[in-house]
PDB file of C-alpha atoms in Angstrom:
ATOM      1  CA  MET S 598      -2.291  -9.138  18.395  1.00 51.00           C
ATOM      2  CA  GLU S 599       0.218  -8.475  21.167  1.00 50.00           C
ATOM      3  CA  ALA S 600       1.847  -5.067  21.493  1.00 53.00           C
ATOM      4  CA  PHE S 601       5.470  -4.744  20.430  1.00 57.00           C
ATOM      5  CA  SER S 602       7.661  -3.491  23.268  1.00 51.00           C
ATOM      6  CA  ASP S 603      10.815  -3.201  21.166  1.00 53.00           C
ATOM      7  CA  GLN S 604       9.834  -2.436  17.603  1.00 67.00           C
ATOM      8  CA  PHE S 605      13.068  -0.754  16.425  1.00 85.00           C
ATOM      9  CA  LEU S 606      14.144  -2.330  13.159  1.00 95.00           C
ATOM     10  CA  GLU S 607      17.428  -2.311  11.246  1.00 96.00           C
ATOM     11  CA  PHE S 608      18.913  -3.948   8.167  1.00 98.00           C
ATOM     12  CA  HIS S 609      20.974  -7.106   8.598  1.00 98.00           C
ATOM     13  CA  PRO S 610      24.758  -6.683   8.207  1.00 97.00           C
ATOM     14  CA  ASN S 611      24.771  -9.534   5.672  1.00 98.00           C
ATOM     15  CA  HIS S 612      23.516  -8.000   2.422  1.00 98.00           C
ATOM     16  CA  GLY S 613      24.218  -7.742  -1.303  1.00 98.00           C
ATOM     17  CA  THR S 614      27.720  -6.724  -2.392  1.00 98.00           C
ATOM     18  CA  ASN S 615      26.512  -3.443  -3.918  1.00 98.00           C
ATOM     19  CA  ILE S 616      24.696  -2.287  -0.769  1.00 98.00           C
ATOM     20  CA  VAL S 617      26.070   0.255   1.719  1.00 98.00           C
ATOM     21  CA  LEU S 618      24.249   0.836   5.028  1.00 97.00           C
ATOM     22  CA  ASP S 619      24.400   4.096   6.955  1.00 94.00           C
ATOM     23  CA  GLN S 620      25.669   4.217  10.550  1.00 92.00           C
ATOM     24  CA  SER S 621      22.200   3.666  11.990  1.00 91.00           C
ATOM     25  CA  GLY S 622      21.652   0.543   9.897  1.00 95.00           C
ATOM     26  CA  THR S 623      18.288   1.906   8.724  1.00 95.00           C
ATOM     27  CA  GLN S 624      19.227   3.260   5.276  1.00 97.00           C
ATOM     28  CA  ALA S 625      20.387   1.035   2.405  1.00 98.00           C
ATOM     29  CA  THR S 626      21.904   2.392  -0.820  1.00 98.00           C
ATOM     30  CA  ARG S 627      22.928   0.430  -3.910  1.00 98.00           C
ATOM     31  CA  VAL S 628      26.160   2.143  -4.919  1.00 98.00           C
ATOM     32  CA  GLU S 629      26.660   0.629  -8.381  1.00 96.00           C
ATOM     33  CA  SER S 630      25.094  -1.550 -11.090  1.00 97.00           C
ATOM     34  CA  PHE S 631      21.416  -2.573 -10.823  1.00 97.00           C
ATOM     35  CA  ALA S 632      21.696  -5.876  -8.923  1.00 97.00           C
ATOM     36  CA  ASN S 633      23.323  -7.310  -5.766  1.00 98.00           C
ATOM     37  CA  GLY S 634      21.023  -5.107  -3.707  1.00 98.00           C
ATOM     38  CA  VAL S 635      19.303  -7.744  -1.558  1.00 98.00           C
ATOM     39  CA  CYS S 636      18.852  -6.766   2.120  1.00 98.00           C
ATOM     40  CA  PHE S 637      17.227  -8.440   5.117  1.00 98.00           C
ATOM     41  CA  SER S 638      15.817  -7.335   8.450  1.00 98.00           C
ATOM     42  CA  LYS S 639      18.326  -7.680  11.284  1.00 97.00           C
ATOM     43  CA  ARG S 640      15.918  -9.794  13.306  1.00 97.00           C
ATOM     44  CA  PRO S 641      12.860 -11.907  12.484  1.00 97.00           C
ATOM     45  CA  LEU S 642       9.538 -10.104  12.358  1.00 97.00           C
ATOM     46  CA  ARG S 643       6.856 -10.785  14.923  1.00 96.00           C
ATOM     47  CA  PRO S 644       3.382 -11.828  13.745  1.00 96.00           C
ATOM     48  CA  GLY S 645       1.609  -8.722  12.469  1.00 96.00           C
ATOM     49  CA  GLU S 646       4.718  -6.537  12.691  1.00 97.00           C
ATOM     50  CA  ILE S 647       5.260  -4.481   9.539  1.00 98.00           C
ATOM     51  CA  PHE S 648       8.691  -3.877   8.018  1.00 98.00           C
ATOM     52  CA  LEU S 649       8.083  -0.451   6.472  1.00 98.00           C
ATOM     53  CA  ILE S 650      10.499   1.299   4.124  1.00 98.00           C
ATOM     54  CA  GLU S 651      10.448   4.569   2.198  1.00 97.00           C
ATOM     55  CA  ILE S 652      11.961   5.002  -1.256  1.00 97.00           C
ATOM     56  CA  GLU S 653      14.449   7.853  -0.851  1.00 96.00           C
ATOM     57  CA  GLU S 654      16.329   7.858  -4.153  1.00 97.00           C
ATOM     58  CA  LYS S 655      15.678   6.606  -7.669  1.00 97.00           C
ATOM     59  CA  GLU S 656      18.170   5.989 -10.492  1.00 96.00           C
ATOM     60  CA  LEU S 657      17.250   6.545 -14.128  1.00 92.00           C
ATOM     61  CA  GLY S 658      18.291   4.190 -16.896  1.00 93.00           C
ATOM     62  CA  TRP S 659      17.255   0.866 -15.345  1.00 96.00           C
ATOM     63  CA  CYS S 660      14.180  -1.276 -15.958  1.00 94.00           C
ATOM     64  CA  GLY S 661      12.513  -2.681 -12.853  1.00 96.00           C
ATOM     65  CA  HIS S 662      11.810  -1.524  -9.307  1.00 97.00           C
ATOM     66  CA  LEU S 663      11.841  -2.472  -5.654  1.00 98.00           C
ATOM     67  CA  ARG S 664      11.103  -6.028  -4.521  1.00 98.00           C
ATOM     68  CA  VAL S 665       9.979  -6.975  -1.015  1.00 98.00           C
ATOM     69  CA  GLY S 666       9.029 -10.156   0.784  1.00 98.00           C
ATOM     70  CA  LEU S 667       9.862 -12.621   3.534  1.00 98.00           C
ATOM     71  CA  THR S 668      12.298 -15.470   3.990  1.00 98.00           C
ATOM     72  CA  ALA S 669      12.550 -18.306   6.496  1.00 98.00           C
ATOM     73  CA  ARG S 670      16.299 -18.490   5.813  1.00 97.00           C
ATOM     74  CA  ASP S 671      18.529 -16.937   8.468  1.00 97.00           C
ATOM     75  CA  PRO S 672      20.655 -14.296   6.673  1.00 98.00           C
ATOM     76  CA  HIS S 673      23.616 -15.406   8.828  1.00 96.00           C
ATOM     77  CA  SER S 674      23.450 -18.813   7.153  1.00 95.00           C
ATOM     78  CA  LEU S 675      23.967 -17.404   3.652  1.00 96.00           C
ATOM     79  CA  ALA S 676      27.591 -17.764   2.612  1.00 93.00           C
ATOM     80  CA  ALA S 677      26.865 -15.350  -0.229  1.00 96.00           C
ATOM     81  CA  VAL S 678      23.779 -13.206  -0.610  1.00 98.00           C
ATOM     82  CA  PRO S 679      22.080 -13.990  -3.952  1.00 98.00           C
ATOM     83  CA  GLU S 680      22.474 -11.455  -6.731  1.00 98.00           C
ATOM     84  CA  TYR S 681      18.701 -11.209  -7.211  1.00 98.00           C
ATOM     85  CA  SER S 682      15.775 -11.829  -4.877  1.00 98.00           C
ATOM     86  CA  ILE S 683      13.808 -13.063  -7.914  1.00 98.00           C
ATOM     87  CA  PRO S 684      14.643 -15.721  -8.994  1.00 97.00           C
ATOM     88  CA  ASP S 685      17.920 -16.459  -7.152  1.00 98.00           C
ATOM     89  CA  LEU S 686      16.701 -16.193  -3.551  1.00 98.00           C
ATOM     90  CA  THR S 687      13.251 -17.649  -4.206  1.00 98.00           C
ATOM     91  CA  GLU S 688      14.752 -20.649  -6.010  1.00 97.00           C
ATOM     92  CA  LEU S 689      16.700 -21.499  -2.833  1.00 96.00           C
ATOM     93  CA  GLY S 690      13.319 -22.168  -1.242  1.00 96.00           C
ATOM     94  CA  ASP S 691      11.617 -20.850   1.906  1.00 97.00           C
ATOM     95  CA  SER S 692      11.493 -17.325   0.441  1.00 98.00           C
ATOM     96  CA  TRP S 693       8.535 -15.336  -0.883  1.00 98.00           C
ATOM     97  CA  VAL S 694       9.208 -12.105  -2.768  1.00 98.00           C
ATOM     98  CA  PHE S 695       6.849  -9.684  -4.499  1.00 97.00           C
ATOM     99  CA  ALA S 696       7.960  -7.301  -7.276  1.00 97.00           C
ATOM    100  CA  ILE S 697       6.556  -3.779  -6.859  1.00 98.00           C
ATOM    101  CA  THR S 698       5.415  -2.331 -10.182  1.00 96.00           C
ATOM    102  CA  ARG S 699       4.026   1.024 -11.240  1.00 93.00           C
ATOM    103  CA  ASN S 700       0.531  -0.474 -11.397  1.00 91.00           C
ATOM    104  CA  HIS S 701      -1.497  -3.592 -10.581  1.00 88.00           C
ATOM    105  CA  ASN S 702       0.115  -4.513  -7.257  1.00 95.00           C
ATOM    106  CA  LYS S 703      -3.164  -5.510  -5.652  1.00 94.00           C
ATOM    107  CA  VAL S 704      -3.710  -9.268  -5.335  1.00 92.00           C
ATOM    108  CA  LEU S 705      -7.379 -10.095  -5.819  1.00 79.00           C
ATOM    109  CA  GLU S 706      -9.101 -13.123  -4.386  1.00 69.00           C
ATOM    110  CA  PRO S 707     -10.413 -15.713  -6.908  1.00 61.00           C
ATOM    111  CA  GLU S 708     -14.024 -14.618  -6.448  1.00 46.00           C
ATOM    112  CA  LEU S 709     -13.069 -11.088  -7.544  1.00 42.00           C
ATOM    113  CA  ARG S 710     -11.646 -12.190 -10.900  1.00 44.00           C
ATOM    114  CA  LEU S 711     -13.722 -11.761 -14.025  1.00 41.00           C
ATOM    115  CA  ALA S 712     -13.456 -14.512 -16.651  1.00 37.00           C
ATOM    116  CA  GLY S 713      -9.857 -15.165 -15.617  1.00 38.00           C
ATOM    117  CA  ARG S 714      -8.915 -11.479 -16.026  1.00 39.00           C
ATOM    118  CA  ARG S 715      -7.435  -9.513 -13.164  1.00 36.00           C
ATOM    119  CA  LEU S 716      -9.151  -6.254 -12.403  1.00 34.00           C
ATOM    120  CA  GLY S 717      -6.886  -3.237 -12.574  1.00 36.00           C
ATOM    121  CA  ARG S 718      -6.885  -0.498  -9.966  1.00 34.00           C
ATOM    122  CA  GLY S 719     -10.082   1.521 -10.239  1.00 36.00           C
ATOM    123  CA  GLU S 720     -12.070  -1.074 -12.252  1.00 38.00           C
ATOM    124  CA  GLU S 721     -15.317  -2.551 -11.020  1.00 39.00           C
ATOM    125  CA  GLY S 722     -16.833  -5.932 -11.694  1.00 39.00           C
ATOM    126  CA  ASP S 723     -20.226  -6.383 -13.333  1.00 39.00           C
ATOM    127  CA  GLU S 724     -21.620  -7.917 -10.153  1.00 40.00           C
ATOM    128  CA  GLY S 725     -20.302  -5.685  -7.422  1.00 40.00           C
ATOM    129  CA  GLY S 726     -16.681  -6.781  -7.637  1.00 39.00           C
ATOM    130  CA  GLY S 727     -15.386  -3.308  -6.823  1.00 40.00           C
ATOM    131  CA  SER S 728     -13.419  -2.091  -3.834  1.00 41.00           C
ATOM    132  CA  THR S 729     -13.618  -4.297  -0.762  1.00 43.00           C
ATOM    133  CA  GLU S 730     -12.115  -1.656   1.525  1.00 45.00           C
ATOM    134  CA  PRO S 731     -14.277  -0.563   4.479  1.00 45.00           C
ATOM    135  CA  GLU S 732     -15.824   2.885   4.397  1.00 43.00           C
ATOM    136  CA  THR S 733     -13.413   3.983   7.126  1.00 43.00           C
ATOM    137  CA  PHE S 734     -10.376   3.453   4.880  1.00 41.00           C
ATOM    138  CA  PHE S 735      -9.212   7.089   5.053  1.00 44.00           C
ATOM    139  CA  THR S 736     -10.618   7.957   8.472  1.00 51.00           C
ATOM    140  CA  ASP S 737      -9.724   4.985  10.683  1.00 74.00           C
ATOM    141  CA  SER S 738      -6.585   5.547  12.749  1.00 83.00           C
ATOM    142  CA  HIS S 739      -5.461   1.946  12.113  1.00 89.00           C
ATOM    143  CA  LEU S 740      -5.122  -0.334   9.119  1.00 95.00           C
ATOM    144  CA  HIS S 741      -6.945  -3.603   9.817  1.00 95.00           C
ATOM    145  CA  ILE S 742      -5.775  -6.862   8.244  1.00 96.00           C
ATOM    146  CA  ASP S 743      -7.750  -9.639   9.910  1.00 93.00           C
ATOM    147  CA  SER S 744      -6.709  -9.506  13.581  1.00 90.00           C
ATOM    148  CA  VAL S 745      -3.742  -7.205  12.885  1.00 94.00           C
ATOM    149  CA  ARG S 746      -4.011  -3.471  13.644  1.00 93.00           C
ATOM    150  CA  ILE S 747      -1.294  -1.131  12.337  1.00 94.00           C
ATOM    151  CA  PRO S 748      -1.254   2.613  13.141  1.00 90.00           C
ATOM    152  CA  ARG S 749      -1.784   4.588   9.936  1.00 90.00           C
ATOM    153  CA  ASP S 750       0.190   7.705  10.835  1.00 85.00           C
ATOM    154  CA  LYS S 751       3.464   6.419   9.308  1.00 89.00           C
ATOM    155  CA  LEU S 752       2.148   4.194   6.514  1.00 95.00           C
ATOM    156  CA  ALA S 753       1.615   6.724   3.699  1.00 93.00           C
ATOM    157  CA  GLY S 754       4.420   8.607   1.967  1.00 92.00           C
ATOM    158  CA  ARG S 755       4.925  12.312   2.604  1.00 84.00           C
ATOM    159  CA  SER S 756       6.404  14.876   0.227  1.00 82.00           C
ATOM    160  CA  ARG S 757       9.145  17.243   1.263  1.00 75.00           C
ATOM    161  CA  PRO S 758       7.722  20.558   2.501  1.00 68.00           C
ATOM    162  CA  GLY S 759       6.940  22.915  -0.349  1.00 69.00           C
ATOM    163  CA  ARG S 760       4.242  24.986  -1.954  1.00 64.00           C
ATOM    164  CA  PHE S 761       2.190  21.945  -3.007  1.00 74.00           C
ATOM    165  CA  SER S 762       3.035  19.611  -0.119  1.00 76.00           C
ATOM    166  CA  HIS S 763      -0.554  19.277   1.077  1.00 74.00           C
ATOM    167  CA  ILE S 764      -1.665  18.275  -2.435  1.00 82.00           C
ATOM    168  CA  LEU S 765       1.141  15.763  -2.925  1.00 85.00           C
ATOM    169  CA  ASP S 766       0.499  14.196   0.483  1.00 84.00           C
ATOM    170  CA  ASP S 767      -3.098  13.484  -0.524  1.00 87.00           C
ATOM    171  CA  LEU S 768      -1.846  11.839  -3.731  1.00 91.00           C
ATOM    172  CA  TYR S 769       0.302   9.446  -1.666  1.00 91.00           C
ATOM    173  CA  ARG S 770      -2.573   8.628   0.694  1.00 87.00           C
ATOM    174  CA  THR S 771      -4.967   7.895  -2.173  1.00 90.00           C
ATOM    175  CA  ASN S 772      -2.339   5.914  -4.123  1.00 90.00           C
ATOM    176  CA  ALA S 773      -2.765   8.243  -7.086  1.00 91.00           C
ATOM    177  CA  LEU S 774       1.018   8.320  -7.506  1.00 92.00           C
ATOM    178  CA  PRO S 775       2.900   5.225  -8.711  1.00 94.00           C
ATOM    179  CA  PRO S 776       3.990   2.993  -5.796  1.00 96.00           C
ATOM    180  CA  THR S 777       7.527   3.214  -7.182  1.00 97.00           C
ATOM    181  CA  ALA S 778       7.681   7.012  -6.778  1.00 95.00           C
ATOM    182  CA  ARG S 779      10.169   8.678  -4.456  1.00 94.00           C
ATOM    183  CA  ARG S 780       8.919   8.866  -0.862  1.00 94.00           C
ATOM    184  CA  SER S 781       6.368   6.077  -1.349  1.00 97.00           C
ATOM    185  CA  ARG S 782       6.204   3.809   1.682  1.00 97.00           C
ATOM    186  CA  ILE S 783       6.002   0.064   1.228  1.00 98.00           C
ATOM    187  CA  GLY S 784       5.706  -2.509   3.976  1.00 98.00           C
ATOM    188  CA  VAL S 785       5.658  -6.273   4.330  1.00 98.00           C
ATOM    189  CA  LEU S 786       4.239  -8.387   7.166  1.00 98.00           C
ATOM    190  CA  TYR S 787       2.780 -11.797   7.815  1.00 98.00           C
ATOM    191  CA  VAL S 788      -0.666 -12.484   9.243  1.00 97.00           C
ATOM    192  CA  PRO S 789      -1.185 -15.811  11.075  1.00 95.00           C
ATOM    193  CA  ARG S 790      -3.964 -17.969   9.639  1.00 94.00           C
ATOM    194  CA  SER S 791      -3.474 -21.033  11.851  1.00 92.00           C
ATOM    195  CA  ARG S 792      -0.976 -22.287  14.379  1.00 89.00           C
ATOM    196  CA  ASP S 793       1.669 -23.045  11.754  1.00 93.00           C
ATOM    197  CA  SER S 794       0.558 -21.088   8.685  1.00 97.00           C
ATOM    198  CA  ALA S 795       0.464 -17.425   7.709  1.00 98.00           C
ATOM    199  CA  ASP S 796      -0.203 -15.123   4.760  1.00 98.00           C
ATOM    200  CA  MET S 797       2.250 -12.490   3.514  1.00 98.00           C
ATOM    201  CA  HIS S 798       0.755  -9.045   2.918  1.00 98.00           C
ATOM    202  CA  ILE S 799       2.218  -6.035   1.124  1.00 98.00           C
ATOM    203  CA  VAL S 800       1.070  -2.557   2.200  1.00 98.00           C
ATOM    204  CA  ILE S 801       1.613   0.391  -0.176  1.00 97.00           C
ATOM    205  CA  ASN S 802       1.061   3.901   1.190  1.00 96.00           C
ATOM    206  CA  GLY S 803      -1.404   2.637   3.760  1.00 95.00           C
ATOM    207  CA  GLU S 804      -3.368   0.299   1.484  1.00 96.00           C
ATOM    208  CA  ASP S 805      -3.281  -3.464   1.905  1.00 97.00           C
ATOM    209  CA  MET S 806      -2.552  -5.169  -1.416  1.00 97.00           C
ATOM    210  CA  GLY S 807      -3.936  -8.496  -0.210  1.00 95.00           C
ATOM    211  CA  ALA S 808      -2.305 -11.854   0.482  1.00 96.00           C
ATOM    212  CA  SER S 809       0.560 -12.062  -2.033  1.00 96.00           C
ATOM    213  CA  ALA S 810       1.721 -15.427  -0.640  1.00 97.00           C
ATOM    214  CA  ARG S 811      -0.042 -18.049   1.471  1.00 97.00           C
ATOM    215  CA  GLY S 812       1.011 -20.952   3.635  1.00 97.00           C
ATOM    216  CA  LEU S 813       4.169 -19.402   5.077  1.00 98.00           C
ATOM    217  CA  PRO S 814       5.589 -21.394   8.025  1.00 97.00           C
ATOM    218  CA  SER S 815       4.757 -19.036  10.888  1.00 95.00           C
ATOM    219  CA  SER S 816       6.331 -21.454  13.379  1.00 95.00           C
ATOM    220  CA  ARG S 817       9.747 -20.554  11.907  1.00 97.00           C
ATOM    221  CA  PRO S 818      11.513 -17.173  12.167  1.00 98.00           C
ATOM    222  CA  LEU S 819      10.613 -14.997   9.170  1.00 98.00           C
ATOM    223  CA  TYR S 820      12.920 -12.172   8.074  1.00 98.00           C
ATOM    224  CA  ALA S 821      11.929  -9.276   5.817  1.00 98.00           C
ATOM    225  CA  VAL S 822      13.545  -9.142   2.357  1.00 98.00           C
ATOM    226  CA  VAL S 823      14.140  -5.851   0.536  1.00 98.00           C
ATOM    227  CA  ASP S 824      15.767  -5.918  -2.885  1.00 98.00           C
ATOM    228  CA  VAL S 825      17.014  -2.421  -3.795  1.00 98.00           C
ATOM    229  CA  PHE S 826      16.774  -3.279  -7.455  1.00 98.00           C
ATOM    230  CA  ALA S 827      17.241  -1.363 -10.744  1.00 97.00           C
ATOM    231  CA  ALA S 828      15.468   2.028 -10.661  1.00 97.00           C
ATOM    232  CA  THR S 829      15.289   1.992  -6.846  1.00 98.00           C
ATOM    233  CA  LYS S 830      18.572   3.253  -5.386  1.00 98.00           C
ATOM    234  CA  THR S 831      18.066   4.109  -1.695  1.00 98.00           C
ATOM    235  CA  VAL S 832      15.503   3.010   0.875  1.00 98.00           C
ATOM    236  CA  ARG S 833      15.074   3.903   4.537  1.00 97.00           C
ATOM    237  CA  ILE S 834      13.311   1.990   7.320  1.00 96.00           C
ATOM    238  CA  VAL S 835      10.375   3.856   8.869  1.00 94.00           C
ATOM    239  CA  GLN S 836       9.804   2.934  12.503  1.00 90.00           C
ATOM    240  CA  VAL S 837       6.167   2.287  13.442  1.00 91.00           C
ATOM    241  CA  GLU S 838       4.897   2.929  16.969  1.00 83.00           C
ATOM    242  CA  TYR S 839       2.370   0.295  18.033  1.00 81.00           C
ATOM    243  CA  GLY S 840       1.889   1.136  21.697  1.00 70.00           C
ATOM    244  CA  PHE S 841       1.740   4.463  23.475  1.00 64.00           C
ATOM    245  CA  SER S 842       3.015   7.298  21.312  1.00 64.00           C
ATOM    246  CA  SER S 843       6.250   9.014  22.261  1.00 67.00           C
ATOM    247  CA  LEU S 844       6.200  12.613  23.533  1.00 74.00           C
ATOM    248  CA  GLN S 845       7.680  13.726  20.189  1.00 70.00           C
ATOM    249  CA  THR S 846       4.887  12.030  18.278  1.00 69.00           C
ATOM    250  CA  LEU S 847       2.201  13.556  20.502  1.00 73.00           C
ATOM    251  CA  CYS S 848       3.736  17.032  20.018  1.00 77.00           C
ATOM    252  CA  ARG S 849       3.831  16.542  16.254  1.00 72.00           C
ATOM    253  CA  LYS S 850       0.199  15.440  16.115  1.00 71.00           C
ATOM    254  CA  ALA S 851      -0.897  18.429  18.208  1.00 78.00           C
ATOM    255  CA  ILE S 852       0.988  20.844  15.940  1.00 78.00           C
ATOM    256  CA  GLN S 853      -0.212  19.300  12.678  1.00 69.00           C
ATOM    257  CA  LYS S 854      -3.792  19.368  13.907  1.00 71.00           C
ATOM    258  CA  HIS S 855      -3.771  23.174  14.031  1.00 74.00           C
ATOM    259  CA  ILE S 856      -2.065  24.014  10.711  1.00 73.00           C
ATOM    260  CA  VAL S 857      -3.286  24.022   7.116  1.00 64.00           C
ATOM    261  CA  HIS S 858      -0.244  22.191   5.720  1.00 65.00           C
ATOM    262  CA  ARG S 859       3.356  21.566   6.701  1.00 63.00           C
ATOM    263  CA  THR S 860       4.836  24.704   5.130  1.00 67.00           C
ATOM    264  CA  ALA S 861       3.028  26.695   7.836  1.00 75.00           C
ATOM    265  CA  ILE S 862       5.266  25.066  10.455  1.00 77.00           C
ATOM    266  CA  ASP S 863       8.099  27.412   9.425  1.00 76.00           C
ATOM    267  CA  TRP S 864       6.147  30.372  10.827  1.00 79.00           C
ATOM    268  CA  LEU S 865       5.726  28.849  14.285  1.00 83.00           C
ATOM    269  CA  GLN S 866       7.869  29.860  17.232  1.00 83.00           C
ATOM    270  CA  LEU S 867       9.403  26.424  17.687  1.00 82.00           C
ATOM    271  CA  PRO S 868      12.953  25.015  17.868  1.00 82.00           C
ATOM    272  CA  ASP S 869      14.350  24.117  14.435  1.00 79.00           C
ATOM    273  CA  ALA S 870      14.790  20.479  15.452  1.00 74.00           C
ATOM    274  CA  LEU S 871      11.082  20.189  16.284  1.00 74.00           C
ATOM    275  CA  LYS S 872      10.108  21.931  13.029  1.00 75.00           C
ATOM    276  CA  HIS S 873      12.250  19.486  11.087  1.00 69.00           C
ATOM    277  CA  TYR S 874      10.728  16.509  12.889  1.00 69.00           C
ATOM    278  CA  CYS S 875       7.182  17.734  12.235  1.00 71.00           C
ATOM    279  CA  LYS S 876       7.773  18.381   8.536  1.00 63.00           C
ATOM    280  CA  TYR S 877       9.787  15.361   7.493  1.00 53.00           C
ATOM    281  CA  GLU S 878       8.273  12.538   9.503  1.00 49.00           C
TER     282      GLU S 878
END
């Protein structure tokens, strides 16, 4: 896949009536109710480009969680943003949205189903129908989805620095925590399959959930859809660096390589701004 020279992503100014964006256009908060939280990417995604968000705030008392997907509808063309992504937006057509649940987000291929029953996370089939992930899942620097390569360093959620940060970070990376937990990172992208067709993939904390929709019209512009629904209150876009890393990123990697966990950064003789960057990103 081609490298992305300008990968900075923002939310589209046309969004649900209960959504408020911050000044940077990268944080979306649903300020009331549980619906009217549909957001879009400001520009169409490129093939293989991931729209990655982090769950920053949750709200108790509601049933349901974040929904993500893609749409071939230009957000500018919507006179009114639908109240719900599912079913309102999807029923308009040319939209594919996936509801994130606490469990069972992985989409298994037909040959991995057993007697019409979907395998849950952690189950194995009687004839080798277990994990299809390569052995390098936790060691490879990139996530591979067909011809797409996505740097892993931003894909998994990270806890706020604290006494058990290093333990919590491992729980995000291994998907031991629910995908709907605070600070989980969820991304959506499309992978070309032919000249005019593509598959939509959902990535949760660095793990590909499989093709959740097929046959998307890759010849048309495809925008990301994020529905800040019900128990999900605030999400933030995480920028992914595909090409050469920035000087800040290289500094952070060098520092993290020589510490036990992020709480140790506080003891280093570094500017506060650099400490903050190393701990929170």
